[in-house]
Coordinates of C-alpha atoms and ligand atoms in Angstrom, one line a residue:
M1336 CA 234.4 68.0 -16.0
L1337 CA 230.8 66.6 -14.6
D1338 CA 231.3 67.6 -10.8
H1339 CA 231.1 71.2 -12.0
I1340 CA 227.6 70.8 -13.3
T1341 CA 224.3 71.7 -11.1
E1342 CA 221.2 70.6 -11.5
T1343 CA 218.1 72.9 -12.4
R1344 CA 214.5 72.0 -11.1
I1345 CA 211.6 74.2 -12.9
F1346 CA 209.0 75.8 -10.7
C1347 CA 205.6 74.2 -11.9
P1348 CA 202.8 76.4 -10.7
C1349 CA 200.2 73.5 -11.0
S1350 CA 199.6 74.1 -7.4
E1351 CA 199.2 78.0 -7.4
K1352 CA 196.1 79.6 -6.3
N1353 CA 195.9 82.6 -6.8
L1354 CA 196.8 83.8 -9.9
D1355 CA 197.9 87.4 -9.6
W1356 CA 201.0 87.6 -7.8
Q1357 CA 203.0 90.3 -7.8
D1358 CA 206.8 89.3 -7.7
Y1359 CA 206.7 85.8 -7.5
P1360 CA 203.9 82.9 -7.2
E1361 CA 203.6 82.3 -2.9
T1362 CA 204.0 78.5 -3.7
L1363 CA 207.7 79.2 -5.1
F1364 CA 209.7 77.6 -2.5
D1365 CA 207.6 75.5 -1.7
P1366 CA 210.1 72.2 -3.2
S1367 CA 207.5 69.9 -3.9
V1368 CA 207.0 71.6 -6.4
C1369 CA 210.0 72.6 -9.1
H1370 CA 211.1 69.0 -10.9
R1371 CA 214.2 68.0 -12.1
V1372 CA 213.0 68.7 -16.6
S1373 CA 213.6 65.3 -17.1
S1374 CA 210.0 64.5 -14.6
L1375 CA 208.3 66.8 -16.9
H1376 CA 206.3 67.4 -20.3
F1377 CA 205.8 70.5 -22.3
C1378 CA 201.9 71.3 -22.9
P1379 CA 202.1 73.4 -27.0
T1380 CA 198.8 74.8 -25.4
C1381 CA 199.1 76.6 -22.5
K1382 CA 202.6 77.2 -23.7
S1383 CA 203.0 76.0 -19.8
V1384 CA 204.9 73.2 -18.2
K1385 CA 203.1 69.7 -16.9
C1386 CA 204.3 67.7 -14.2
F1387 CA 202.7 64.4 -13.5
K1388 CA 200.2 66.0 -11.9
C1389 CA 198.9 68.0 -14.6
L1390 CA 198.6 65.0 -16.8
E1391 CA 196.2 61.6 -16.9
F1392 CA 197.8 59.4 -18.8
E1393 CA 195.5 56.6 -21.8
T1394 CA 196.8 53.2 -22.4
I1395 CA 198.0 52.9 -25.7
C1396 CA 198.8 48.5 -25.6
K1397 CA 199.6 46.7 -23.9
F1398 CA 202.2 44.3 -24.5
C1399 CA 204.7 41.2 -23.8
P1400 CA 208.3 43.1 -22.4
R1401 CA 209.5 39.2 -23.4
C1402 CA 208.3 38.6 -26.9
Y1403 CA 206.5 42.8 -27.8
A1404 CA 203.4 40.8 -28.2
T1405 CA 200.9 43.0 -28.5
V1406 CA 197.9 41.4 -26.2
P1407 CA 194.3 43.1 -26.3
N1408 CA 192.7 44.8 -23.7
G1409 CA 190.6 43.2 -20.2
L1410 CA 194.6 40.6 -20.5
S1411 CA 196.9 41.1 -17.3
Y1412 CA 199.8 38.4 -18.6
C1413 CA 200.6 37.2 -21.9
N1414 CA 198.3 34.6 -23.8
K1415 CA 201.9 33.4 -26.0
S1416 CA 204.3 31.3 -24.1
C1417 CA 206.5 33.7 -22.0
F1418 CA 206.6 31.9 -18.1
N1419 CA 208.2 32.7 -15.3
C1420 CA 210.2 30.6 -12.6
P1421 CA 208.5 30.6 -9.9
R1422 CA 211.0 29.9 -7.3
C1423 CA 213.5 32.2 -8.0
H1424 CA 211.7 35.0 -11.5
H1425 CA 214.5 34.2 -14.3
Y1426 CA 212.4 33.5 -17.8
L1427 CA 212.1 29.7 -18.5
N1428 CA 212.6 27.5 -21.4
I1429 CA 210.1 25.7 -22.9
S1430 CA 210.0 22.0 -24.6
A1431 CA 207.3 19.5 -26.4
K1432 CA 207.2 15.8 -26.3
T1433 CA 205.4 13.9 -28.5
H1434 CA 204.1 11.5 -27.4
M1435 CA 202.7 8.3 -29.3
S1436 CA 200.5 4.9 -29.0
S1437 CA 201.0 1.5 -29.0
V1438 CA 199.2 1.8 -32.7
N1439 CA 201.7 4.3 -33.3
D1440 CA 199.0 7.2 -33.3
K1441 CA 199.5 10.1 -31.6
K1442 CA 198.5 10.1 -28.1
G1443 CA 199.3 14.6 -27.0
R1444 CA 202.9 16.2 -26.2
S1445 CA 204.2 16.6 -22.9
F1446 CA 205.4 20.4 -21.9
T1447 CA 208.8 20.8 -19.6
F1448 CA 208.7 24.0 -17.9
T1449 CA 213.0 24.3 -17.2
C1450 CA 214.6 27.1 -15.6
T1451 CA 218.1 27.9 -16.4
N1452 CA 219.1 29.1 -13.2
C1453 CA 218.0 27.4 -10.4
L1454 CA 216.8 24.1 -12.8
W1455 CA 213.0 24.4 -10.9
N1456 CA 211.4 22.3 -13.2
L1457 CA 207.6 21.2 -13.9
E1458 CA 206.0 19.0 -16.4
T1459 CA 203.2 18.9 -17.7
G1460 CA 201.8 14.9 -18.3
I1461 CA 199.5 14.0 -21.5
I1462 CA 197.8 16.7 -23.2
S1463 CA 196.0 15.2 -26.2
K1464 CA 193.4 18.9 -27.5
P1465 CA 195.8 21.0 -28.3
Q1466 CA 195.2 24.3 -25.9
A1467 CA 197.3 27.0 -24.7
L1468 CA 199.4 26.8 -22.3
T1469 CA 198.7 29.3 -20.1
S1470 CA 194.9 27.1 -19.7
I1471 CA 196.9 24.3 -19.6
V1472 CA 198.7 25.7 -16.4
R1473 CA 196.0 27.2 -15.4
K1474 CA 194.5 23.7 -15.1
L1475 CA 197.3 22.3 -13.2
D1476 CA 196.3 24.8 -10.4
R1477 CA 195.6 22.6 -6.8
N1478 CA 195.2 26.2 -5.1
P1479 CA 191.4 25.6 -3.2
V1480 CA 191.8 29.9 -2.5
H1481 CA 192.6 30.0 -6.9
T1482 CA 190.2 27.0 -6.7
Q1483 CA 188.2 28.9 -5.5
F1484 CA 188.1 31.5 -6.8
S1485 CA 187.7 29.7 -10.5
Q1486 CA 184.1 28.5 -9.2
L1487 CA 182.8 31.6 -8.6
K1488 CA 183.4 34.0 -11.3
E1489 CA 182.1 31.3 -13.3
F1490 CA 179.2 31.2 -11.0
Y1491 CA 179.2 34.6 -11.3
V1492 CA 179.7 34.7 -15.0
R1493 CA 176.6 32.0 -15.3
Q1494 CA 173.5 33.7 -13.0
Y1495 CA 174.1 36.4 -15.1
E1496 CA 173.6 34.7 -18.5
A1497 CA 170.8 33.2 -17.1
L1498 CA 169.3 36.8 -15.5
K1499 CA 169.8 38.2 -18.8
L1500 CA 168.1 35.1 -20.8
Q1501 CA 165.4 35.3 -18.2
E1502 CA 164.6 38.8 -18.9
Q1503 CA 164.5 38.1 -23.4
G1504 CA 161.5 36.7 -22.6
S1505 CA 159.4 33.2 -23.0
K1506 CA 160.7 32.8 -26.2
I1507 CA 164.6 31.9 -24.8
K1508 CA 163.1 30.6 -22.0
H1509 CA 162.6 27.2 -23.9
D1510 CA 167.6 27.9 -24.4
L1511 CA 167.7 28.7 -21.3
L1512 CA 166.2 25.3 -20.6
A1513 CA 168.7 23.5 -22.4
R1514 CA 171.8 25.3 -21.4
F1515 CA 171.1 24.8 -17.4
S1516 CA 169.7 21.8 -15.4
A1517 CA 167.1 21.1 -13.2
I1518 CA 168.7 21.5 -9.6
E1519 CA 171.6 24.5 -11.0
L1520 CA 167.7 27.0 -12.7
A1521 CA 166.3 26.8 -8.8
S1522 CA 169.3 27.5 -7.4
L1523 CA 170.8 30.8 -9.7
T1524 CA 166.7 32.4 -9.5
Q1525 CA 166.8 31.8 -6.2
R1526 CA 170.0 33.6 -5.5
Q1527 CA 171.4 31.0 -3.6
N1528 CA 175.6 32.2 -2.6
P1529 CA 177.6 30.2 -4.7
V1530 CA 179.4 26.7 -4.3
G1531 CA 181.4 26.6 -1.3
F1532 CA 180.2 30.1 0.6
S1533 CA 177.5 29.3 2.5
E1534 CA 175.9 32.0 4.7
S1535 CA 177.9 31.7 7.7
E1536 CA 176.8 29.3 10.3
L1537 CA 179.7 28.8 11.7
S1538 CA 179.9 30.9 14.9
E1539 CA 182.9 33.5 15.1
E1540 CA 185.6 31.5 16.3
E1541 CA 184.9 28.2 13.4
E1542 CA 185.4 31.4 10.7
L1543 CA 188.7 31.7 12.1
N1544 CA 189.8 28.5 12.1
E1545 CA 189.0 28.5 9.3
M1546 CA 190.2 31.1 7.2
R1547 CA 194.1 29.7 9.5
S1548 CA 193.3 26.5 7.8
R1549 CA 193.5 28.4 4.9
K1550 CA 195.8 30.6 5.4
S1551 CA 198.4 28.0 6.3
H1552 CA 198.0 26.2 3.1
I1553 CA 198.9 28.5 1.1
G1554 CA 202.0 29.3 2.8
S1555 CA 203.0 25.3 3.4
Q1556 CA 202.8 25.4 -0.5
N1557 CA 206.9 24.4 -1.1
A1558 CA 208.3 25.4 -4.2
N1559 CA 207.7 21.7 -6.1
D1560 CA 203.9 23.0 -5.9
K1561 CA 203.9 25.8 -7.3
L1562 CA 203.5 26.7 -11.7
P1563 CA 205.4 29.3 -13.7
L1564 CA 203.9 32.3 -13.3
S1565 CA 202.8 34.3 -16.6
Q1566 CA 204.9 37.3 -17.8
E1567 CA 202.9 40.3 -16.3
L1568 CA 202.6 42.9 -19.4
S1569 CA 203.9 46.6 -19.8
E1570 CA 202.0 49.5 -21.6
K1571 CA 202.6 52.4 -24.3
R1572 CA 200.3 55.5 -22.2
S1573 CA 199.9 58.9 -24.0
L1574 CA 199.6 61.6 -21.9
R1575 CA 196.8 64.2 -21.7
C1576 CA 196.9 67.8 -20.8
K1577 CA 194.5 68.0 -17.3
A1578 CA 193.7 71.9 -17.7
C1579 CA 193.0 71.7 -21.3
R1580 CA 192.9 68.1 -22.3
S1581 CA 195.0 68.4 -25.4
V1582 CA 197.1 64.8 -26.6
V1583 CA 200.7 66.3 -25.0
L1584 CA 202.6 63.1 -25.8
M1585 CA 202.1 60.5 -28.2
P1586 CA 204.2 56.8 -28.5
D1587 CA 203.8 54.8 -31.4
S1588 CA 201.8 52.0 -30.9
D1589 CA 204.0 48.9 -32.3
P1590 CA 206.0 48.2 -29.4
L1591 CA 208.9 47.9 -31.1
S1592 CA 209.6 51.4 -32.0
T1593 CA 210.7 54.4 -30.2
R1594 CA 208.9 56.9 -32.8
L1595 CA 206.9 59.3 -30.6
E1596 CA 203.9 60.7 -32.7
I1597 CA 203.8 63.8 -30.5
P1598 CA 206.5 65.1 -28.8
G1599 CA 205.7 66.3 -25.3
A1600 CA 208.9 66.0 -23.0
A1601 CA 209.8 69.2 -21.4
A1602 CA 213.4 69.1 -22.4
D1603 CA 213.4 68.8 -25.9
Q1604 CA 210.9 72.2 -25.6
L1605 CA 212.3 74.0 -23.2
P1606 CA 216.7 76.2 -23.6
S1607 CA 218.6 73.4 -21.6
L1608 CA 220.3 75.9 -17.5
L1609 CA 223.3 74.5 -16.7
V1610 CA 225.5 75.7 -14.1
T1611 CA 229.7 75.2 -13.7
G1612 CA 232.3 76.9 -12.7
Y1613 CA 234.7 78.4 -15.0
R1614 CA 237.0 75.9 -17.0
N1615 CA 240.4 74.8 -14.7
Q1616 CA 237.6 77.2 -11.7
P1617 CA 239.2 75.1 -8.3
E1618 CA 235.3 73.6 -6.4
P1619 CA 233.3 76.0 -7.9
F1620 CA 229.9 75.0 -6.2
R1621 CA 232.8 76.0 -2.4
L1622 CA 231.2 78.7 -2.2
K1623 CA 233.2 81.5 -0.5
H1624 CA 233.0 85.6 1.7
P1625 CA 233.2 87.5 -0.6
T1626 CA 232.7 86.1 -4.0
A1627 CA 232.3 84.1 -5.5
R1628 CA 231.4 83.3 -9.4
L1629 CA 229.2 80.8 -11.8
I1630 CA 228.9 80.7 -15.2
L1631 CA 225.6 79.7 -16.6
T1632 CA 224.8 78.1 -20.4
L1633 CA 221.6 78.5 -22.0
S1634 CA 220.9 75.5 -24.7
N1635 CA 217.5 76.0 -27.2
P1636 CA 216.9 72.1 -28.2
L1637 CA 214.8 73.6 -31.4
S1638 CA 215.4 74.0 -35.2
E1639 CA 214.5 77.5 -34.6
S1640 CA 216.2 80.7 -32.6
M1641 CA 214.7 81.7 -29.9
D1642 CA 215.3 84.9 -27.2
I1643 CA 216.1 84.6 -24.1
K1644 CA 214.9 87.7 -21.5
I1645 CA 216.4 86.5 -18.1
S1646 CA 215.9 88.5 -14.3
T1647 CA 216.3 87.3 -10.7
F1648 CA 215.8 88.7 -7.7
E1649 CA 219.2 91.1 -6.4
Q1650 CA 219.0 90.6 -2.7
L1651 CA 218.6 86.9 -1.5
D1652 CA 217.8 86.4 2.3
S1653 CA 219.9 82.3 3.5
L1654 CA 216.9 80.9 2.9
G1655 CA 217.3 81.8 -0.6
K1656 CA 213.6 84.2 -0.7
P1657 CA 214.5 87.8 -2.6
L1658 CA 214.3 90.7 0.8
K1659 CA 210.8 92.1 0.8
K1660 CA 211.6 95.9 -1.2
D1661 CA 210.2 97.9 2.0
T1662 CA 212.7 95.6 4.3
K1663 CA 215.4 95.9 2.3
M1664 CA 217.5 99.5 3.7
E1665 CA 216.5 97.7 8.1
Q1666 CA 217.6 94.4 6.4
D1667 CA 221.0 93.6 8.0
L1668 CA 222.8 92.8 4.1
T1669 CA 225.5 91.1 5.7
S1670 CA 223.5 88.8 6.0
T1671 CA 222.0 88.2 2.8
I1672 CA 223.1 86.7 -1.1
G1673 CA 223.2 89.2 -3.9
V1674 CA 223.0 87.9 -7.2
H1675 CA 224.2 89.2 -10.6
I1676 CA 223.3 87.8 -13.9
T1677 CA 226.7 89.5 -15.9
C1678 CA 224.5 90.0 -19.4
S1679 CA 220.0 89.1 -19.3
E1680 CA 218.6 89.7 -22.6
I1681 CA 220.2 86.3 -25.0
Q1682 CA 219.4 85.1 -28.4
L1683 CA 220.5 81.5 -29.3
G1684 CA 220.4 80.6 -32.9
C1685 CA 219.1 77.2 -33.4
K1686 CA 220.3 73.2 -33.6
L1687 CA 222.2 72.1 -36.8
E1688 CA 219.6 70.6 -39.2
S1689 CA 221.9 67.0 -38.9
S1690 CA 223.4 67.3 -35.5
S1691 CA 223.7 63.6 -34.9
K1692 CA 227.1 63.5 -37.1
P1693 CA 230.5 63.1 -34.4
E1694 CA 231.9 66.5 -36.1
N1695 CA 228.9 68.9 -35.8
Y1696 CA 227.5 67.5 -32.4
V1697 CA 230.4 68.3 -30.9
K1698 CA 229.9 72.0 -31.9
L1699 CA 226.1 72.1 -30.0
I1700 CA 228.6 71.3 -26.7
P1701 CA 229.0 75.2 -25.2
T1702 CA 232.8 75.5 -24.1
V1703 CA 232.3 75.5 -20.7
K1704 CA 232.1 71.8 -20.9
L1705 CA 233.6 70.3 -23.7
T1706 CA 236.6 68.5 -23.2
S1707 CA 239.7 67.1 -24.4
R1708 CA 239.6 63.4 -23.8
T1709 CA 239.1 62.7 -27.3
K1710 CA 240.4 64.3 -30.8
I1711 CA 236.9 65.9 -32.3
S1712 CA 236.7 67.2 -29.3
R1713 CA 240.1 69.1 -29.0
I1714 CA 240.6 70.1 -32.2
E1715 CA 237.0 71.6 -31.6
L1716 CA 238.5 72.8 -28.7
M1717 CA 241.5 75.1 -30.7
R1718 CA 238.3 76.1 -33.0
R1719 CA 236.7 78.3 -30.4
D1720 CA 237.7 81.9 -30.3
P1721 CA 240.2 82.4 -27.6
D1722 CA 238.6 85.5 -26.2
N1723 CA 235.7 83.5 -25.4
L1724 CA 238.0 80.7 -24.0
R1725 CA 239.6 83.2 -22.1
N1726 CA 236.9 84.6 -20.4
I1727 CA 235.3 81.2 -19.3
T1728 CA 239.1 80.8 -17.8
W1729 CA 238.9 80.7 -14.2
S1730 CA 242.3 83.2 -13.3
N1731 CA 243.6 84.3 -10.3
D1732 CA 244.3 87.7 -12.3
E1733 CA 242.7 90.5 -10.2
H1734 CA 242.3 92.1 -13.6
W1735 CA 240.5 89.5 -14.4
F1736 CA 238.6 89.7 -11.9
D1737 CA 236.9 93.7 -13.0
S1738 CA 236.8 92.9 -16.8
T1739 CA 234.1 89.8 -16.5
D1740 CA 232.6 91.1 -13.5
S1741 CA 229.6 93.3 -15.8
S1742 CA 230.3 93.4 -19.4
G1743 CA 226.4 93.3 -20.4
S1744 CA 226.7 90.4 -22.8
V1745 CA 227.8 86.6 -23.6
L1746 CA 231.1 85.4 -22.2
D1747 CA 230.9 83.0 -24.4
R1748 CA 228.0 81.6 -27.5
G1749 CA 228.2 78.6 -30.3
V1750 CA 225.7 77.1 -32.7
N1751 CA 222.4 76.7 -30.5
W1752 CA 224.1 78.3 -26.6
S1753 CA 225.4 81.0 -24.5
S1754 CA 227.0 81.2 -21.7
V1755 CA 226.6 83.7 -18.8
G1756 CA 228.6 85.0 -15.9
I1757 CA 227.0 85.0 -12.2
N1758 CA 228.5 87.0 -9.6
L1759 CA 227.7 86.6 -6.3
S1760 CA 228.1 88.1 -3.2
V1761 CA 228.5 86.1 0.0
G1762 CA 227.6 88.1 3.2
E1763 CA 229.8 87.6 6.0
G1764 CA 226.6 86.3 8.0
I1765 CA 225.3 83.5 5.9
A1766 CA 225.9 80.1 7.9
L1767 CA 228.8 77.9 6.5
G1768 CA 226.5 75.3 5.3
T1769 CA 223.8 77.3 3.6
K1770 CA 223.0 75.3 0.2
I1771 CA 222.0 78.7 -2.3
N1772 CA 219.5 78.8 -4.8
I1773 CA 218.9 81.4 -7.2
P1774 CA 215.6 81.7 -8.4
L1775 CA 215.3 82.7 -12.1
F1776 CA 212.7 83.8 -14.7
V1777 CA 212.9 82.2 -18.0
G1778 CA 211.6 84.6 -20.6
V1779 CA 211.2 82.8 -23.7
T1780 CA 209.5 84.5 -27.6
T1781 CA 210.2 82.5 -30.6
K1782 CA 209.0 82.6 -34.3
T1783 CA 205.7 80.6 -33.3
S1784 CA 205.0 81.1 -29.3
S1785 CA 206.1 83.0 -26.2
Y1786 CA 206.3 81.9 -22.7
G1787 CA 207.9 82.3 -18.6
M1788 CA 208.8 80.0 -16.0
W1789 CA 210.2 80.3 -13.5
T1790 CA 214.1 77.9 -12.6
F1791 CA 216.4 76.7 -9.5
L1792 CA 219.8 77.7 -10.3
N1793 CA 222.0 75.0 -8.0
A1794 CA 224.9 77.2 -6.8
G1795 CA 226.8 75.5 -4.1
E1796 CA 226.5 76.0 -0.4
V1797 CA 228.5 78.4 1.5
V1798 CA 231.8 77.3 2.4
K1799 CA 234.1 79.3 5.0
Ligands
ZN1093 ZN1 197.8 72.6 -21.9
ZN1094 ZN1 201.8 70.7 -12.1
ZN1095 ZN1 205.1 36.7 -23.8
ZN1096 ZN1 214.1 29.9 -11.1

C-alpha cells in the first residue's frame, strides 16, 4: 500500500523579495525552497512555515550521549569516564587496580582501557594522586604538537593574568613577583614569543623541512602510541524565528527527557496532505493520456477543528507552471495538463482525545491507507461507510467514471480527515517521462488562527 503514496512538499516564502505578488510568489517554482514537512517548523506568531534558513538555534544543554551526564559550557568532551577506541572508535571498558607498597601502604592505582571490539588496550601505570581520568589521559600524551599546543595555551593564560595584574597597580605587583620568577616576568612583560615559537630566524627552506618533519612524526604514530579518544558531546537546541524572535521549539533541558516544552514541528500544526491512488488502483502514479485520477486526503493533527479551502491552477504547462491568462487561448491545449479537484472547501474534525489507544488510533487512518493486515484494521474496515468505500475504490465501470467526476463533495471522511478526488486531463503533447507536481494553495482557519501555504502534490509521471 505504501507504494501508493507520494510525498507532498511545502513552499517556504523566505526567499521571496516581492511581497505583493499577484497570482503566486515569484520563487514558488524554485525547488530549493520547497521542503518536506518533516524538515519544517511552524511559527505561531508569524503564522507561517519556517525552514532551516528562517530559524536560528540556541544551545540549551550539552550532554554526553553515552552516560547522559550534563557537561558545563566550554567543554566539548565528556569529563566523566567515557572514552572510545583510537583504532576502531568502539567504546572502551575501563578497569582499575589498587597497588600496595611493601609496608602494606596504598601506593596508588593503575587503569586499563580495553576495547572489546578490536582488543586494543592501554595501561596507565601507577597513579598516586587521585585525579580525573581525562587529566590522566592528557598527561600520557607525548604527541609534540599537542604538547606544544598545551605550552602555548599555558603561556598565554599566564601572560594574560600577568598583564591584568600589572594594570591593577603596585599593590598587586608584590603578588606577581611572588608568583613568577624574575626571568619569567622579564620575558612576559617584554612580550617575547612563547617557548618553541621563536621569531623566524630559519630560512624558508629550513622552516618547510621542520614542518615536514613534524607532520611525518604525526603520520608515523601507530596504534600503540595512540590514546583513548574522549567522547564527543551531543546538545539540545531550541529554535528561534529570525523574523519575530519568538521561540518556535523548546526541548526539555533534561538529557533523558524527550518532552518538548514548546513543540514547533510543522507536522504537529499543519494539516497533512497525502496523495494516493484509489483502493486497488493499478499503478496510480503512472499518468496516461487522456485522463488520470488520484485521491488527496487531508488530516488534522490538532485538538480543534479546521476549515480548509484549497485552490489550484486549472491548466499547467509541461513544466508544471500555470498558463498565463492571456496566453491560455493561444496555447495549444494538447500540451497542457488540466487539474480539477472535486471539492475545494473541507471541514476537518479534531483528533480523538486518547488517540494512542489502538481502537482509537485506527479511526484516524484514512480508508485509502487502511490495510486488512491486522484484526483491528479488518474490523475497522467493516465499520467504514460502504458508499464512501465504493467512492474510493478503483473500478473500470464507465458509470463510475461519471459518478465520481465532480460531485462537489468529499469522497470519504472520518474523525479528523477527508478525501477528495484529483482529476487530471493529460494532453497528448505532454512528453513521456514528464513528472507532474501540482501547485496547491491551502487556506487554513481554526478558532485560534488563520493562515495560508503553498504546497506541491506529487502526482507521478506521464507514461504511454
Ligand atoms: Zn515568527
Ligand atoms: Zn525559509
Ligand atoms: Zn560520558
Ligand atoms: Zn577498538
